CSV table of N, CA and C in Angstrom, one decimal:
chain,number,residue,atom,x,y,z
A,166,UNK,N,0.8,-1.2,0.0
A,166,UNK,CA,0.0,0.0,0.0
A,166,UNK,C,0.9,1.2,0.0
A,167,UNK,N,0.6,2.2,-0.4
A,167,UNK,CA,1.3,3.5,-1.1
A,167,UNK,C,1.0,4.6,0.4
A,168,UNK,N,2.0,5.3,0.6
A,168,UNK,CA,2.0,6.0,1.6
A,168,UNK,C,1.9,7.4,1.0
A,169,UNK,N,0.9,8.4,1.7
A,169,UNK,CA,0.5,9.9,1.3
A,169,UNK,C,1.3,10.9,2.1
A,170,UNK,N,2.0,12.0,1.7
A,170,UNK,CA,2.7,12.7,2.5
A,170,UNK,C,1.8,14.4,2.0
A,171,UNK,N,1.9,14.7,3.4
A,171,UNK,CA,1.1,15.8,3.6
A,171,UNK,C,1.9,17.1,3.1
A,172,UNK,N,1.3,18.4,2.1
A,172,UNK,CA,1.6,18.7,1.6
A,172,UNK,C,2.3,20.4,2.7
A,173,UNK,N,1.3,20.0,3.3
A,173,UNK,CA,1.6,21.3,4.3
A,173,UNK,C,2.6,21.4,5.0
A,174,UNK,N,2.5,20.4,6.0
A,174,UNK,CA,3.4,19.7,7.1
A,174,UNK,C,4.5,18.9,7.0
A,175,UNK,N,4.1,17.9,5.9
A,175,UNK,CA,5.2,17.0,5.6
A,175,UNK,C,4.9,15.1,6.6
A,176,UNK,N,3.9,15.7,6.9
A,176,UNK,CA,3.2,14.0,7.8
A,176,UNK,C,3.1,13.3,7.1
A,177,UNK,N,3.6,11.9,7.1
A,177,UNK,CA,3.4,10.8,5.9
A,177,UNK,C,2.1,9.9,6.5
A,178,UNK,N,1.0,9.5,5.9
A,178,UNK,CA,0.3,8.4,6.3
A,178,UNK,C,0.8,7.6,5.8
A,179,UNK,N,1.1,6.4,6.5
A,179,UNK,CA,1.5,4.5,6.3
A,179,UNK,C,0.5,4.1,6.6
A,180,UNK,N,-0.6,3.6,5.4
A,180,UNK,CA,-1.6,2.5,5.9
A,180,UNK,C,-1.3,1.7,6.4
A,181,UNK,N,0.1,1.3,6.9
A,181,UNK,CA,0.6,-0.1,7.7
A,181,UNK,C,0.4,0.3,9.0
A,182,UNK,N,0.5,1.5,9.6
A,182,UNK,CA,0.5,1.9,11.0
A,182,UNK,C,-0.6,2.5,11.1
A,183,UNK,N,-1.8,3.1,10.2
A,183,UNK,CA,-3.3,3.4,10.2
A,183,UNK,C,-3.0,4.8,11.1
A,184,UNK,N,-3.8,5.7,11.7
A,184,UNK,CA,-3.7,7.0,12.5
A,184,UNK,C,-4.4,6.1,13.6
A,185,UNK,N,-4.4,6.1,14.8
A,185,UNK,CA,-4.9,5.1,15.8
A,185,UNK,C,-5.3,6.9,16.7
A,186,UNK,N,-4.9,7.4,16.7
A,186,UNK,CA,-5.5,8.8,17.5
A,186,UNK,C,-6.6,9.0,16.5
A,187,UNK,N,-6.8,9.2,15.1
A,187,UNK,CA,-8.0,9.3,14.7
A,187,UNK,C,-9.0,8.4,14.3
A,188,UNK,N,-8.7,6.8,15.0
A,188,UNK,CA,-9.5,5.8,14.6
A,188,UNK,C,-9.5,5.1,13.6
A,189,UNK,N,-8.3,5.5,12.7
A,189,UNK,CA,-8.3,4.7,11.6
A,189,UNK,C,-7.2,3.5,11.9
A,190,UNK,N,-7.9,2.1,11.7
A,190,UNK,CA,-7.3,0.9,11.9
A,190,UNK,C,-6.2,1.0,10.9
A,191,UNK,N,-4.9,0.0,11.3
A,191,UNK,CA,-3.7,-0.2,10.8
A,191,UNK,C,-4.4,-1.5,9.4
A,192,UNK,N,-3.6,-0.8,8.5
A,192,UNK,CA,-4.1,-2.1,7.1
A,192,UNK,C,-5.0,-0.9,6.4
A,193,UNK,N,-5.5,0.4,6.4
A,193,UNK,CA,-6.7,1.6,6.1
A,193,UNK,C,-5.4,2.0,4.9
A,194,UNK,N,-6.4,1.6,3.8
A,194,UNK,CA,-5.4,2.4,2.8
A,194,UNK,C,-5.8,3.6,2.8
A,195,UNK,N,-5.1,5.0,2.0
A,195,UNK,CA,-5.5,6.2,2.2
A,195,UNK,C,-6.8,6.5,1.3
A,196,UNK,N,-7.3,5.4,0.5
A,196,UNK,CA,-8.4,6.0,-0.1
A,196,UNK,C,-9.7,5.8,0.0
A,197,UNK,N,-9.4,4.6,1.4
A,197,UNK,CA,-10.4,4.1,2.3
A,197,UNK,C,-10.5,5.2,3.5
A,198,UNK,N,-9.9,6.4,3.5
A,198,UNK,CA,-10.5,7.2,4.7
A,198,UNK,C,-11.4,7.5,4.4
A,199,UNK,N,-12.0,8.2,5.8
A,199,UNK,CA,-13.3,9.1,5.5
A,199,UNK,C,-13.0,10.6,4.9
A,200,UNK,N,-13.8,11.2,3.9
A,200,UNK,CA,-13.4,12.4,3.7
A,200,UNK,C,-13.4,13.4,4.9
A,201,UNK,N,-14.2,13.0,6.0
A,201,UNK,CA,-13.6,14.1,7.0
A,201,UNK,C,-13.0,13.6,7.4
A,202,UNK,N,-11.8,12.8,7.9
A,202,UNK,CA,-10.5,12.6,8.1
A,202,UNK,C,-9.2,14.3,8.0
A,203,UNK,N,-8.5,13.8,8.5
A,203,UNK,CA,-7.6,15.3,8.0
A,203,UNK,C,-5.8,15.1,9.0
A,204,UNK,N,-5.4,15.5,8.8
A,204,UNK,CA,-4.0,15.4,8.8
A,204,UNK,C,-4.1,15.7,10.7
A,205,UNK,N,-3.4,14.5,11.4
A,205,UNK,CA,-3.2,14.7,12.7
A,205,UNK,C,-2.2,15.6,13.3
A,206,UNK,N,-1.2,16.4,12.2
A,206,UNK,CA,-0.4,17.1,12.8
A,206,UNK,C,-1.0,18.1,12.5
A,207,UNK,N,-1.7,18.7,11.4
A,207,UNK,CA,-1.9,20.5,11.1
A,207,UNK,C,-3.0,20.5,11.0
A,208,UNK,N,-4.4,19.3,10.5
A,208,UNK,CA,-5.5,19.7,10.4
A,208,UNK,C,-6.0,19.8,9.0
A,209,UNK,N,-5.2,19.4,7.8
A,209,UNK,CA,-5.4,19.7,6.2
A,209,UNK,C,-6.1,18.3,6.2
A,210,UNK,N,-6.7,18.8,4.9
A,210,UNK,CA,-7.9,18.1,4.9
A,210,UNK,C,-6.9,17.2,3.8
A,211,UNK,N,-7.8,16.1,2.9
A,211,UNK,CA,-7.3,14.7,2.1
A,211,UNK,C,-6.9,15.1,1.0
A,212,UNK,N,-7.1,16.5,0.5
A,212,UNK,CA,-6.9,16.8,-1.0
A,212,UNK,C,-5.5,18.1,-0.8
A,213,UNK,N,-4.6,17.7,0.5
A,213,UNK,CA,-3.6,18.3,0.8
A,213,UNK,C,-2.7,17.2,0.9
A,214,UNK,N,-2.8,16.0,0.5
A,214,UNK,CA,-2.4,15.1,0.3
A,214,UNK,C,-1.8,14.4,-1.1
A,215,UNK,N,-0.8,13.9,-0.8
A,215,UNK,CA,-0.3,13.2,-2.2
A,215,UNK,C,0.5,11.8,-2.1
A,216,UNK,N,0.8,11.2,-2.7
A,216,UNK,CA,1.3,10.1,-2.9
A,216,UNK,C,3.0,10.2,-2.8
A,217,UNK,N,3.5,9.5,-2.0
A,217,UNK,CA,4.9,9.5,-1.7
A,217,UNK,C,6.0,9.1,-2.3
């Protein structure tokens, strides 16, 4: 699975480690988020997002 790095901040999501502070289970690819989902360090939403 393809990891997304935040364009703002620089936060990478790894679907292998999931966000567990925002309830997203480990194995959650990034296109299986919810669109209100948003970046745990700054708050940018999913279309602040890109592929690593």
């Amino acid at each position: 699975m393809e990891c997304y790095v935040c364009e703002v901040c620089g936060y990478v999501y790894d679907p292998a480690e999931g966000d567990s502070e925002g309830g997203i289970a480990s194995g959650t690819p990034f296109s299986d988020l919810p669109e209100s989902w948003v970046c745990p360090v700054c708050g940018a939403d999913k279309s602040q997002f890109s592929p690593e």
